[in-house]
Coordinates of C-alpha atoms in Angstrom, one line a residue:
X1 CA -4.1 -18.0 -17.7
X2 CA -2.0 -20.3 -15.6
X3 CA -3.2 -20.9 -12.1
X4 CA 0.7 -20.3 -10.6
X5 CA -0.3 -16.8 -11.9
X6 CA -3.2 -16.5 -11.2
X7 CA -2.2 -17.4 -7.6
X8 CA 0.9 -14.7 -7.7
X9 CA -1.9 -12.3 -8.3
X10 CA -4.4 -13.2 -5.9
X11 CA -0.9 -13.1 -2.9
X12 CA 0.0 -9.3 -5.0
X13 CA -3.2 -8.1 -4.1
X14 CA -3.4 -8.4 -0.3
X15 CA 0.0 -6.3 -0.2
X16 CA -1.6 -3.4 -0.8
X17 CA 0.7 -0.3 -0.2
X18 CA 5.3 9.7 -1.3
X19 CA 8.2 13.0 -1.4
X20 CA 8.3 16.1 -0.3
X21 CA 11.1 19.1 -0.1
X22 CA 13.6 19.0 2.3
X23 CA 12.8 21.0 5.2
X24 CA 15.8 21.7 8.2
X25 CA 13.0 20.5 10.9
X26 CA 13.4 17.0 9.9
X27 CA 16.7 16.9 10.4
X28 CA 16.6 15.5 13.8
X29 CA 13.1 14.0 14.4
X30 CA 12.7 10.2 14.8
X31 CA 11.3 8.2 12.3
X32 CA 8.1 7.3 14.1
X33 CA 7.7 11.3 14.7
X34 CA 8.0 12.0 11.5
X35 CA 5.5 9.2 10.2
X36 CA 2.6 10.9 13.1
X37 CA 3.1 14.0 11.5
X38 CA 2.7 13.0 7.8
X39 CA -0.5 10.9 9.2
X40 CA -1.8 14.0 10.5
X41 CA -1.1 16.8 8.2
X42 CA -1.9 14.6 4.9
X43 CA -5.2 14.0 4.4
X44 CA -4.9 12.9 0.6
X45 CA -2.4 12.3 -1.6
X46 CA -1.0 10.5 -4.7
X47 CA 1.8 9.5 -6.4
X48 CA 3.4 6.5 -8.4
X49 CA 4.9 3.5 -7.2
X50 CA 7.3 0.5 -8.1
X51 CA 6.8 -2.9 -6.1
X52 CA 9.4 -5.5 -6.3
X53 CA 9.1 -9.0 -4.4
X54 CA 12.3 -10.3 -3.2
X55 CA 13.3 -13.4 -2.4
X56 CA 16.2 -15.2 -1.0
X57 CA 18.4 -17.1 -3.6
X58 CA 21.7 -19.3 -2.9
X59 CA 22.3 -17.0 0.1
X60 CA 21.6 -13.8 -1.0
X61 CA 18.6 -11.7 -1.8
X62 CA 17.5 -11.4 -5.2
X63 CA 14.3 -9.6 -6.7
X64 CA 12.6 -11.5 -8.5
X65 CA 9.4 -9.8 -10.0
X66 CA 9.0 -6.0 -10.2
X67 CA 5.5 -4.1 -10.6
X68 CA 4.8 -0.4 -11.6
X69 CA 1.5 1.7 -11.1
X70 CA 0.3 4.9 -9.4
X71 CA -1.8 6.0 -6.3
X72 CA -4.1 8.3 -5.1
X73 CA -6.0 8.1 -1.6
X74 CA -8.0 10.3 0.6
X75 CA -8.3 9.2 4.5
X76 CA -9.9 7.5 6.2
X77 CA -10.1 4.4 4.1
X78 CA -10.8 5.9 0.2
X79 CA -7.9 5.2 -2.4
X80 CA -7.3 3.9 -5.6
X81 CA -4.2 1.6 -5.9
X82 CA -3.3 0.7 -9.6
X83 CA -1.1 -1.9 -11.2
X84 CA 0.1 -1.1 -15.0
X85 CA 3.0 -3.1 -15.5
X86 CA 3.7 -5.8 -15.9
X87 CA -0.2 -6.3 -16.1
X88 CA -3.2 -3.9 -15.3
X89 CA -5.1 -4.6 -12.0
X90 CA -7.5 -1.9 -9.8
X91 CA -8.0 -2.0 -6.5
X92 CA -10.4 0.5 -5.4
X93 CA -12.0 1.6 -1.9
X94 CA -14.6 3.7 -1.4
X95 CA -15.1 3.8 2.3
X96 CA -17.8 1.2 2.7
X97 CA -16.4 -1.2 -0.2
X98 CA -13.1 -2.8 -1.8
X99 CA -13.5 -3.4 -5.2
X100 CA -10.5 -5.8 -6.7
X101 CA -10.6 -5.4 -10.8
X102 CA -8.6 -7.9 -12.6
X103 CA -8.7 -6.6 -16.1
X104 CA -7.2 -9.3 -17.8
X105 CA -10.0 -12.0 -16.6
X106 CA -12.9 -9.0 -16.0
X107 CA -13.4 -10.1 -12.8
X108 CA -14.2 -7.7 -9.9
X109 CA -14.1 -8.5 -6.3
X110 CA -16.1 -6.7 -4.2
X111 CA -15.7 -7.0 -0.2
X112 CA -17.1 -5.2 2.8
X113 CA -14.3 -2.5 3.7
X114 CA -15.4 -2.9 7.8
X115 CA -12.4 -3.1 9.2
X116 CA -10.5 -4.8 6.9
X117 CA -8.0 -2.5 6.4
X118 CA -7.4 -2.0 10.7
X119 CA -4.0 -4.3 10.4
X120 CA -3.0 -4.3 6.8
X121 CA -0.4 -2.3 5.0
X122 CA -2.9 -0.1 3.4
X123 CA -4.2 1.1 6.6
X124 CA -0.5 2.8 7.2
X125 CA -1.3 5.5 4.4
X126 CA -5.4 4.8 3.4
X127 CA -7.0 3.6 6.8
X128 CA -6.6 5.9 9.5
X129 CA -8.1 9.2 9.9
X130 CA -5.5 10.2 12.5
X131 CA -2.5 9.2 14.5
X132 CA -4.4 8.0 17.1
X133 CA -6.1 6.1 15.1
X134 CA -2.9 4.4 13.8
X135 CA -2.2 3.2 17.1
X136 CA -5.1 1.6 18.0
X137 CA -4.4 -0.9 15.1
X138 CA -0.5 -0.8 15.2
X139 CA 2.5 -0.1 17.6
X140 CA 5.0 1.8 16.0
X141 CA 9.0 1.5 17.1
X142 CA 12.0 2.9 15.9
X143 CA 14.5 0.9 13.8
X144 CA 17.9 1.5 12.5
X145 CA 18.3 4.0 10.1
X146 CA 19.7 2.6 6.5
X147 CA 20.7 4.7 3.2
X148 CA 20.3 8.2 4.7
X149 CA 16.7 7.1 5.6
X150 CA 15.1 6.8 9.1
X151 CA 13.0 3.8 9.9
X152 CA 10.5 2.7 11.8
X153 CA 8.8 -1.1 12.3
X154 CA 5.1 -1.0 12.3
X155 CA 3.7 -3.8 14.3
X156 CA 0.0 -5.3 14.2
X157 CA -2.1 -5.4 17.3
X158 CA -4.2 -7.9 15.9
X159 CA -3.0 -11.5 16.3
X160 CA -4.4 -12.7 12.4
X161 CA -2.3 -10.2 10.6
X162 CA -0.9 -11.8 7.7
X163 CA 2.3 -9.6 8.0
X164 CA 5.0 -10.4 10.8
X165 CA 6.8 -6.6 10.3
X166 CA 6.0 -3.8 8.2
X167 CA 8.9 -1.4 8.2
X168 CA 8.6 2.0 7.0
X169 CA 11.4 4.7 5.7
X170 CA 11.0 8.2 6.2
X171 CA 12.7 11.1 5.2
X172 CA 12.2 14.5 5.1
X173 CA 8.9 14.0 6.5
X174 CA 7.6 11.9 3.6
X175 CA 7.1 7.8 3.4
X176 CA 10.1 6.4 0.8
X177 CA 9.9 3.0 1.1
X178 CA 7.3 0.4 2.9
X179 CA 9.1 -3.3 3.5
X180 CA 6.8 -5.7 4.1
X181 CA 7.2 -9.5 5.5
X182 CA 4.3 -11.7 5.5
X183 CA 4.1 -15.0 7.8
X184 CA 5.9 -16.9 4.5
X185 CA 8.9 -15.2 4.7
X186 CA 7.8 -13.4 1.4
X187 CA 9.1 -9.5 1.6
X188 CA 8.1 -6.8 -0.7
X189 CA 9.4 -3.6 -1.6
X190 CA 6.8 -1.0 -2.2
X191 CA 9.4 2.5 -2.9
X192 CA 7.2 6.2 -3.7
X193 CA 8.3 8.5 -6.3
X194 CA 6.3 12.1 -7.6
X195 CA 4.6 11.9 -4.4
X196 CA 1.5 15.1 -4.0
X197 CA 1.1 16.3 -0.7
X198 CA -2.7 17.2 -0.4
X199 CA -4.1 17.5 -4.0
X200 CA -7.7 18.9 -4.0
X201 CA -9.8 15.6 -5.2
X202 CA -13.4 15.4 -7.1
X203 CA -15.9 14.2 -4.8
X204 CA -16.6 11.2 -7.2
X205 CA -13.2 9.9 -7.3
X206 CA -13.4 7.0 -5.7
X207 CA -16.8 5.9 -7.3
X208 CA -16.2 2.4 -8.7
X209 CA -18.0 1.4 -12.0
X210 CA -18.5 -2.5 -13.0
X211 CA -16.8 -2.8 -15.8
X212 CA -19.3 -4.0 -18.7
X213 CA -19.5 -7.8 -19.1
X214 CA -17.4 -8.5 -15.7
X215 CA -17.8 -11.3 -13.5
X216 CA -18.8 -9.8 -10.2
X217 CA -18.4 -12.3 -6.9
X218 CA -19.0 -10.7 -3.4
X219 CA -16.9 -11.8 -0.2

């Protein structure tokens, strides 16, 4: 494998990242108001997702690689985020431990969960238990709204995030769209689609299994 892929991997996998019905209430509620309530009310979820890293070419923004996979988490810090195209990659937490599969060089990484997630992106749907929990790791600020979604800018207390802004689109209660912009001036677009509110989950879900004949480093 080439080690500018290899590379574009390794960045993918530190941006780690939902619908509903329509309901009148939402109508008027703020972005941020209706992000507290989805962080309270949903305890697990999944869904599938399409990721797409944009960059800025001759003036104007292009995107120039686009990722598939699916989802499925359970709060506070338990989900399963997978990559299926263009390539396959797991990452897997299971409260105490992130476990990073690369399929295509069976490799796992394995790394203590702590508080890893306090600042990152997958804290906003994975890491907290509760809206008050959010905010102890993030202050949250309306933005403008854009395509008939309402948006809100999440903002790391801690000064070693790697992201600058995390903005997040809401409507109708649900997450659409995460934007994030790391210190590089990368910016990916993670967008939900057949988001489930709630699903009732096996208590083994999250279990991670070494993969026969996989590398294994610990960080």
């Amino acid at each position: 494998m080439l080690k500018t892929e290899f590379l574009s991997r390794r960045r993918l996998l530190g941006v780690v990242a939902a619908m509903c019905c329509a309901l009148p209430v939402w109508a008027h509620a703020s972005a941020v108001e209706q992000f507290k309530t989805f962080v309270a009310n949903n305890k697990t979820a999944r869904g599938e997702f399409v990721q797409q890293q944009v960059k800025m070419v001759d003036g104007s923004a292009k995107v120039v690689k686009t990722f598939q996979g699916n989802f499925v988490f359970s709060r506070p810090g338990k989900f399963i985020w997978n990559y299926t195209k263009p390539y396959e990659q797991h990452l897997q937490a299971d409260g105490e431990k992130l476990y990073i599969y690369d399929k295509d060089l069976n490799q796992v990484t394995i790394k203590a969960l702590g508080n890893a997630l306090g600042a990152s992106p997958a804290a906003i749907l994975f890491g907290s238990a509760g809206a008050a929990d959010l905010e102890k790791n993030f202050t949250l600020k309306e933005a403008p709204a854009q395509n008939g979604m309402e948006w809100l800018e999440a903002i790391a207390k801690a000064k070693d995030s790697q992201f600058d802004r995390i903005g997040i689109a809401m409507k109708d209660g649900v997450p659409q769209v995460l934007e994030l912009r790391d210190s590089f001036g990368q910016v990916s677009l993670v967008t939900f689609k057949s988001f489930e509110k709630n699903p009732a989950l096996k208590p083994d879900q999250f279990k991670f299994t070494i993969p026969a004949g996989a590398d294994v480093f610990r960080q």
